[in-house]
Amino acid sequence: MKKPSFPFLPARAGRSLPTVAAAAVLLALAACAPVQPSLPHVGRAQVEMPAGDWEVLQRGHFVVDVLPDDVADNLPMDTTIFGLRGPGKDRPLLALVFVQTNATNYPRDTTLWTLPCRPQDGVFVEDFTRGSPARADCLRYRRRADTADYLARNRPAVSQWMAQQKLSPGVPYSHVLYRYANDGGAFISVDVVASQSLLRPETHTNDEFLLAGRPAFKWSRELADAARLSVSMMDGRFIFPAFPVPIKDPAAPATSGAPAAAPAVPVVPAVPATPAVPVVPAAPAAPVVQ
């Protein structure tokens, strides 16, 4: 049975000219790139995750296919799925991160990716290419991705994987998708399904509620910047930005929205005033006898 695919359609625009000289230069440059074997690899990329209880849930060629199939053979992709666990005895799942990129760093066919970045109701969409047909650079953010079958309709491969594995962050959860591709055949796709507790701070006042969405927008752009930069790095270093809201430990004492009362200032005991010493008038001087 054919694996599910994400809705993008790259088309071959020409043939690559891989020469021995180009391969030699590429290998020479790759030899100079810093390598950290401890970092998990996704194809050509090294993924550096922020602090947290992360685990690799699956890796291979199984989440996202490049269509049509003849292009998939020439531009193989690798995918790794990461999971972020929360603190506590049960280690609840807080986020899923799907990262796909080119399997190798070798020269690729010239490719024009027909990857539209269309506006959508209820979704924040930002097209960094401003409609350029030569590349794709699209960011999408849905605050409530757990409603209206959003993932099943828009990211069916992600939704099917979550259903098959019975893995999902606690509701409500958000979805961030960033995809970048250039005419050189480079491609990276990042899907983040994250609990809203990681992207939206708790609010207690009207002003806080009105500003609560800003951290997620800022973080989404940081994610896009990091993924885009990884394509230009020889080692494919992808530094995944830390979520804007720290993970809350359920074992920690709960705090209310009211500001904490200032600690009481210890009362300094009053020292009684020292009584004044009476002034004794000086005795009159004795007469001098001549």
Tab-separated table of C-alpha atoms in Angstrom:
chain	number	residue	atom	x	y	z
A	1	MET	CA	0.000	0.000	0.000
A	2	LYS	CA	1.366	3.392	-0.918
A	3	LYS	CA	2.475	5.516	1.981
A	4	PRO	CA	0.510	8.736	2.601
A	5	SER	CA	2.016	11.906	1.208
A	6	PHE	CA	1.949	15.557	2.093
A	7	PRO	CA	0.315	17.912	-0.413
A	8	PHE	CA	3.286	19.199	-2.331
A	9	LEU	CA	4.276	18.472	-5.894
A	10	PRO	CA	7.849	19.102	-7.090
A	11	ALA	CA	8.522	18.868	-10.825
A	12	ARG	CA	11.780	18.101	-12.568
A	13	ALA	CA	13.066	21.229	-14.318
A	14	GLY	CA	16.224	19.812	-15.814
A	15	ARG	CA	19.066	17.396	-15.321
A	16	SER	CA	21.863	17.804	-12.875
A	17	LEU	CA	25.460	17.747	-14.056
A	18	PRO	CA	27.283	15.892	-11.284
A	19	THR	CA	30.952	15.983	-12.197
A	20	VAL	CA	33.943	14.485	-10.481
A	21	ALA	CA	35.314	17.961	-9.811
A	22	ALA	CA	32.109	19.153	-8.162
A	23	ALA	CA	31.947	16.036	-6.009
A	24	ALA	CA	35.574	16.478	-4.964
A	25	VAL	CA	34.977	20.096	-3.940
A	26	LEU	CA	31.870	19.088	-2.009
A	27	LEU	CA	33.674	16.333	-0.145
A	28	ALA	CA	36.550	18.679	0.668
A	29	LEU	CA	34.178	21.243	2.120
A	30	ALA	CA	32.228	18.615	4.025
A	31	ALA	CA	35.461	17.395	5.595
A	32	CYS	CA	35.979	20.864	7.069
A	33	ALA	CA	32.517	21.066	8.598
A	34	PRO	CA	32.259	20.454	12.331
A	35	VAL	CA	30.562	17.183	13.160
A	36	GLN	CA	29.011	16.156	16.461
A	37	PRO	CA	28.188	12.443	16.314
A	38	SER	CA	26.025	12.800	19.427
A	39	LEU	CA	23.460	14.914	17.545
A	40	PRO	CA	20.616	12.957	15.929
A	41	HIS	CA	20.751	12.959	12.134
A	42	VAL	CA	17.906	13.461	9.713
A	43	GLY	CA	19.397	12.774	6.316
A	44	ARG	CA	21.992	15.466	5.695
A	45	ALA	CA	20.968	17.469	8.766
A	46	GLN	CA	22.160	17.359	12.344
A	47	VAL	CA	19.327	18.302	14.668
A	48	GLU	CA	20.161	20.045	17.932
A	49	MET	CA	17.207	19.932	20.302
A	50	PRO	CA	16.815	22.276	23.300
A	51	ALA	CA	16.955	21.031	26.870
A	52	GLY	CA	14.175	18.608	27.716
A	53	ASP	CA	13.166	14.954	27.832
A	54	TRP	CA	13.411	14.276	24.076
A	55	GLU	CA	13.297	10.884	22.413
A	56	VAL	CA	13.514	9.640	18.834
A	57	LEU	CA	10.218	7.894	18.101
A	58	GLN	CA	10.865	6.789	14.519
A	59	ARG	CA	13.139	7.434	11.600
A	60	GLY	CA	13.313	6.447	7.943
A	61	HIS	CA	11.548	7.283	4.669
A	62	PHE	CA	8.003	6.774	5.837
A	63	VAL	CA	6.231	10.025	6.747
A	64	VAL	CA	6.559	12.287	3.726
A	65	ASP	CA	6.956	11.206	0.101
A	66	VAL	CA	8.264	13.427	-2.644
A	67	LEU	CA	5.927	13.294	-5.619
A	68	PRO	CA	5.959	12.177	-8.393
A	69	ASP	CA	7.765	8.911	-7.769
A	70	ASP	CA	10.502	9.472	-10.370
A	71	VAL	CA	11.571	12.611	-8.500
A	72	ALA	CA	11.446	10.719	-5.200
A	73	ASP	CA	14.010	8.289	-6.618
A	74	ASN	CA	16.367	11.106	-7.601
A	75	LEU	CA	15.756	13.270	-4.513
A	76	PRO	CA	15.514	10.790	-1.637
A	77	MET	CA	14.392	12.208	1.702
A	78	ASP	CA	14.899	11.108	5.293
A	79	THR	CA	12.481	11.717	8.147
A	80	THR	CA	12.846	11.569	11.919
A	81	ILE	CA	10.074	12.027	14.471
A	82	PHE	CA	10.955	13.401	17.902
A	83	GLY	CA	8.809	13.381	21.019
A	84	LEU	CA	9.057	15.715	24.003
A	85	ARG	CA	7.978	14.258	27.329
A	86	GLY	CA	6.862	16.215	30.355
A	87	PRO	CA	7.941	15.745	33.959
A	88	GLY	CA	6.189	13.442	36.371
A	89	LYS	CA	5.658	9.736	36.817
A	90	ASP	CA	3.615	9.336	33.617
A	91	ARG	CA	5.927	11.475	31.409
A	92	PRO	CA	3.066	12.935	29.346
A	93	LEU	CA	3.705	13.658	25.687
A	94	LEU	CA	3.934	17.424	25.176
A	95	ALA	CA	5.068	17.728	21.556
A	96	LEU	CA	5.765	15.815	18.357
A	97	VAL	CA	8.305	17.134	15.839
A	98	PHE	CA	8.492	15.711	12.301
A	99	VAL	CA	11.669	16.729	10.447
A	100	GLN	CA	12.315	15.773	6.830
A	101	THR	CA	15.216	16.804	4.654
A	102	ASN	CA	17.413	15.553	1.819
A	103	ALA	CA	18.952	12.174	2.529
A	104	THR	CA	22.411	13.212	1.302
A	105	ASN	CA	24.497	16.304	0.710
A	106	TYR	CA	25.457	15.345	-2.834
A	107	PRO	CA	24.528	17.500	-5.860
A	108	ARG	CA	20.830	17.338	-6.717
A	109	ASP	CA	18.760	17.905	-9.815
A	110	THR	CA	17.566	21.407	-10.580
A	111	THR	CA	13.980	21.385	-9.347
A	112	LEU	CA	11.060	23.782	-9.389
A	113	TRP	CA	8.815	22.986	-6.451
A	114	THR	CA	5.146	23.683	-7.055
A	115	LEU	CA	4.508	24.163	-3.366
A	116	PRO	CA	1.715	26.734	-2.899
A	117	CYS	CA	1.478	28.832	0.246
A	118	ARG	CA	-2.190	29.775	0.091
A	119	PRO	CA	-4.102	31.789	2.723
A	120	GLN	CA	-6.495	29.777	4.876
A	121	ASP	CA	-9.217	30.728	7.333
A	122	GLY	CA	-8.168	30.276	10.928
A	123	VAL	CA	-4.515	29.763	9.984
A	124	PHE	CA	-1.664	32.252	10.193
A	125	VAL	CA	0.141	31.948	6.840
A	126	GLU	CA	3.343	33.733	5.882
A	127	ASP	CA	4.880	33.346	2.417
A	128	PHE	CA	8.483	34.542	2.636
A	129	THR	CA	8.983	34.065	-1.127
A	130	ARG	CA	6.307	36.658	-1.923
A	131	GLY	CA	5.063	34.374	-4.695
A	132	SER	CA	8.417	33.419	-6.229
A	133	PRO	CA	8.085	30.279	-8.406
A	134	ALA	CA	11.738	29.301	-7.967
A	135	ARG	CA	11.543	28.226	-4.348
A	136	ALA	CA	9.228	27.518	-1.444
A	137	ASP	CA	9.392	29.268	1.910
A	138	CYS	CA	6.075	28.866	3.719
A	139	LEU	CA	5.125	29.113	7.391
A	140	ARG	CA	1.715	28.052	8.723
A	141	TYR	CA	0.417	28.189	12.298
A	142	ARG	CA	-2.910	26.903	13.605
A	143	ARG	CA	-3.618	27.673	17.261
A	144	ARG	CA	-6.307	24.986	17.730
A	145	ALA	CA	-5.175	22.096	15.543
A	146	ASP	CA	-7.200	19.608	17.617
A	147	THR	CA	-10.519	20.911	16.242
A	148	ALA	CA	-12.437	20.570	12.932
A	149	ASP	CA	-10.258	17.596	11.816
A	150	TYR	CA	-7.586	20.120	10.928
A	151	LEU	CA	-4.639	17.700	10.769
A	152	ALA	CA	-6.590	15.002	8.920
A	153	ARG	CA	-7.598	17.530	6.271
A	154	ASN	CA	-4.329	19.442	5.970
A	155	ARG	CA	-1.545	17.089	7.094
A	156	PRO	CA	-2.983	13.594	6.578
A	157	ALA	CA	0.351	11.790	6.921
A	158	VAL	CA	0.976	13.386	10.308
A	159	SER	CA	-2.584	12.658	11.431
A	160	GLN	CA	-2.405	9.010	10.300
A	161	TRP	CA	0.942	8.452	12.013
A	162	MET	CA	-0.408	9.867	15.277
A	163	ALA	CA	-3.509	7.665	15.025
A	164	GLN	CA	-1.520	4.527	14.223
A	165	GLN	CA	0.961	5.107	17.036
A	166	LYS	CA	-1.715	6.354	19.455
A	167	LEU	CA	0.480	9.322	20.268
A	168	SER	CA	-0.863	12.816	20.696
A	169	PRO	CA	-0.146	15.791	22.961
A	170	GLY	CA	-2.854	16.649	25.429
A	171	VAL	CA	-5.567	18.907	24.065
A	172	PRO	CA	-5.669	21.682	23.234
A	173	TYR	CA	-2.684	21.489	20.917
A	174	SER	CA	-1.332	23.669	18.126
A	175	HIS	CA	0.306	22.880	14.796
A	176	VAL	CA	3.190	24.690	13.121
A	177	LEU	CA	4.343	23.765	9.634
A	178	TYR	CA	7.370	25.215	7.888
A	179	ARG	CA	8.602	24.122	4.459
A	180	TYR	CA	11.556	25.435	2.501
A	181	ALA	CA	12.892	24.367	-0.892
A	182	ASN	CA	15.146	25.960	-3.484
A	183	ASP	CA	15.749	25.330	-7.163
A	184	GLY	CA	18.897	23.387	-6.336
A	185	GLY	CA	16.756	20.534	-5.017
A	186	ALA	CA	17.285	21.307	-1.332
A	187	PHE	CA	14.247	20.659	0.841
A	188	ILE	CA	13.328	20.749	4.520
A	189	SER	CA	9.937	20.284	6.148
A	190	VAL	CA	9.155	20.649	9.857
A	191	ASP	CA	5.806	19.803	11.451
A	192	VAL	CA	5.344	20.591	15.142
A	193	VAL	CA	2.285	19.348	17.026
A	194	ALA	CA	2.630	20.892	20.478
A	195	SER	CA	0.534	21.354	23.559
A	196	GLN	CA	-0.651	24.941	23.849
A	197	SER	CA	0.990	25.053	27.263
A	198	LEU	CA	4.333	25.303	25.404
A	199	LEU	CA	3.285	28.129	23.087
A	200	ARG	CA	0.675	30.178	24.911
A	201	PRO	CA	1.290	31.496	28.448
A	202	GLU	CA	-1.395	31.455	31.095
A	203	THR	CA	-3.361	34.669	31.295
A	204	HIS	CA	-5.011	36.368	34.257
A	205	THR	CA	-5.878	39.833	32.940
A	206	ASN	CA	-7.354	41.264	29.766
A	207	ASP	CA	-4.008	42.735	28.741
A	208	GLU	CA	-2.271	39.373	29.192
A	209	PHE	CA	-4.975	37.661	27.134
A	210	LEU	CA	-4.556	40.120	24.257
A	211	LEU	CA	-0.790	39.543	24.186
A	212	ALA	CA	-0.851	35.772	24.749
A	213	GLY	CA	-0.524	34.920	21.047
A	214	ARG	CA	2.689	36.833	20.433
A	215	PRO	CA	5.141	34.226	21.813
A	216	ALA	CA	3.842	31.577	19.384
A	217	PHE	CA	4.205	33.887	16.376
A	218	LYS	CA	7.719	34.895	17.411
A	219	TRP	CA	8.718	31.287	18.055
A	220	SER	CA	7.305	30.141	14.695
A	221	ARG	CA	9.482	32.657	12.871
A	222	GLU	CA	12.517	31.521	14.878
A	223	LEU	CA	11.766	27.939	13.806
A	224	ALA	CA	11.560	29.031	10.160
A	225	ASP	CA	14.851	30.932	10.406
A	226	ALA	CA	16.639	27.940	11.946
A	227	ALA	CA	15.323	25.474	9.360
A	228	ARG	CA	16.127	27.793	6.449
A	229	LEU	CA	19.658	28.333	7.771
A	230	SER	CA	20.252	24.590	8.102
A	231	VAL	CA	19.888	24.157	4.335
A	232	SER	CA	22.868	26.455	3.736
A	233	MET	CA	25.070	24.759	6.357
A	234	MET	CA	27.489	22.097	5.169
A	235	ASP	CA	26.672	19.924	8.183
A	236	GLY	CA	22.987	20.775	7.950
A	237	ARG	CA	22.955	21.981	11.562
A	238	PHE	CA	19.339	22.616	12.563
A	239	ILE	CA	19.114	24.258	15.983
A	240	PHE	CA	15.525	23.738	17.076
A	241	PRO	CA	14.470	26.770	19.157
A	242	ALA	CA	13.258	26.252	22.711
A	243	PHE	CA	9.518	26.620	23.183
A	244	PRO	CA	8.563	30.070	24.482
A	245	VAL	CA	6.762	28.818	27.619
A	246	PRO	CA	8.793	26.751	30.108
A	247	ILE	CA	7.500	23.272	30.894
A	248	LYS	CA	5.407	23.319	34.036
A	249	ASP	CA	6.252	20.709	36.657
A	250	PRO	CA	3.022	19.333	38.182
A	251	ALA	CA	4.897	18.553	41.380
A	252	ALA	CA	5.763	22.219	41.874
A	253	PRO	CA	3.457	24.184	44.200
A	254	ALA	CA	0.718	25.990	42.324
A	255	THR	CA	0.883	29.745	42.109
A	256	SER	CA	-2.047	32.076	41.658
A	257	GLY	CA	-2.182	34.981	39.280
A	258	ALA	CA	-2.158	37.483	42.133
A	259	PRO	CA	1.248	38.954	42.830
A	260	ALA	CA	3.024	37.368	45.725
A	261	ALA	CA	2.831	39.296	48.954
A	262	ALA	CA	6.025	41.014	49.947
A	263	PRO	CA	7.774	39.295	52.828
A	264	ALA	CA	7.071	40.875	56.177
A	265	VAL	CA	9.753	43.216	57.377
A	266	PRO	CA	10.914	42.172	60.846
A	267	VAL	CA	10.038	44.708	63.478
A	268	VAL	CA	13.088	46.144	65.131
A	269	PRO	CA	12.453	46.582	68.877
A	270	ALA	CA	12.520	50.175	69.950
A	271	VAL	CA	15.457	51.092	72.148
A	272	PRO	CA	14.388	53.389	75.019
A	273	ALA	CA	15.998	56.754	74.889
A	274	THR	CA	18.894	57.280	77.265
A	275	PRO	CA	17.847	59.745	80.019
A	276	ALA	CA	19.582	63.036	79.862
A	277	VAL	CA	22.360	63.555	82.408
A	278	PRO	CA	21.609	66.624	84.582
A	279	VAL	CA	24.080	69.391	84.242
A	280	VAL	CA	25.673	70.364	87.567
A	281	PRO	CA	26.574	74.093	87.714
A	282	ALA	CA	30.227	74.762	88.325
A	283	ALA	CA	31.233	75.940	91.838
A	284	PRO	CA	32.259	79.635	92.138
A	285	ALA	CA	35.946	80.164	92.019
A	286	ALA	CA	37.697	80.823	95.422
A	287	PRO	CA	39.031	84.365	95.994
A	288	VAL	CA	42.732	84.790	95.396
A	289	VAL	CA	44.665	85.897	98.506
A	290	GLN	CA	47.299	88.535	97.790
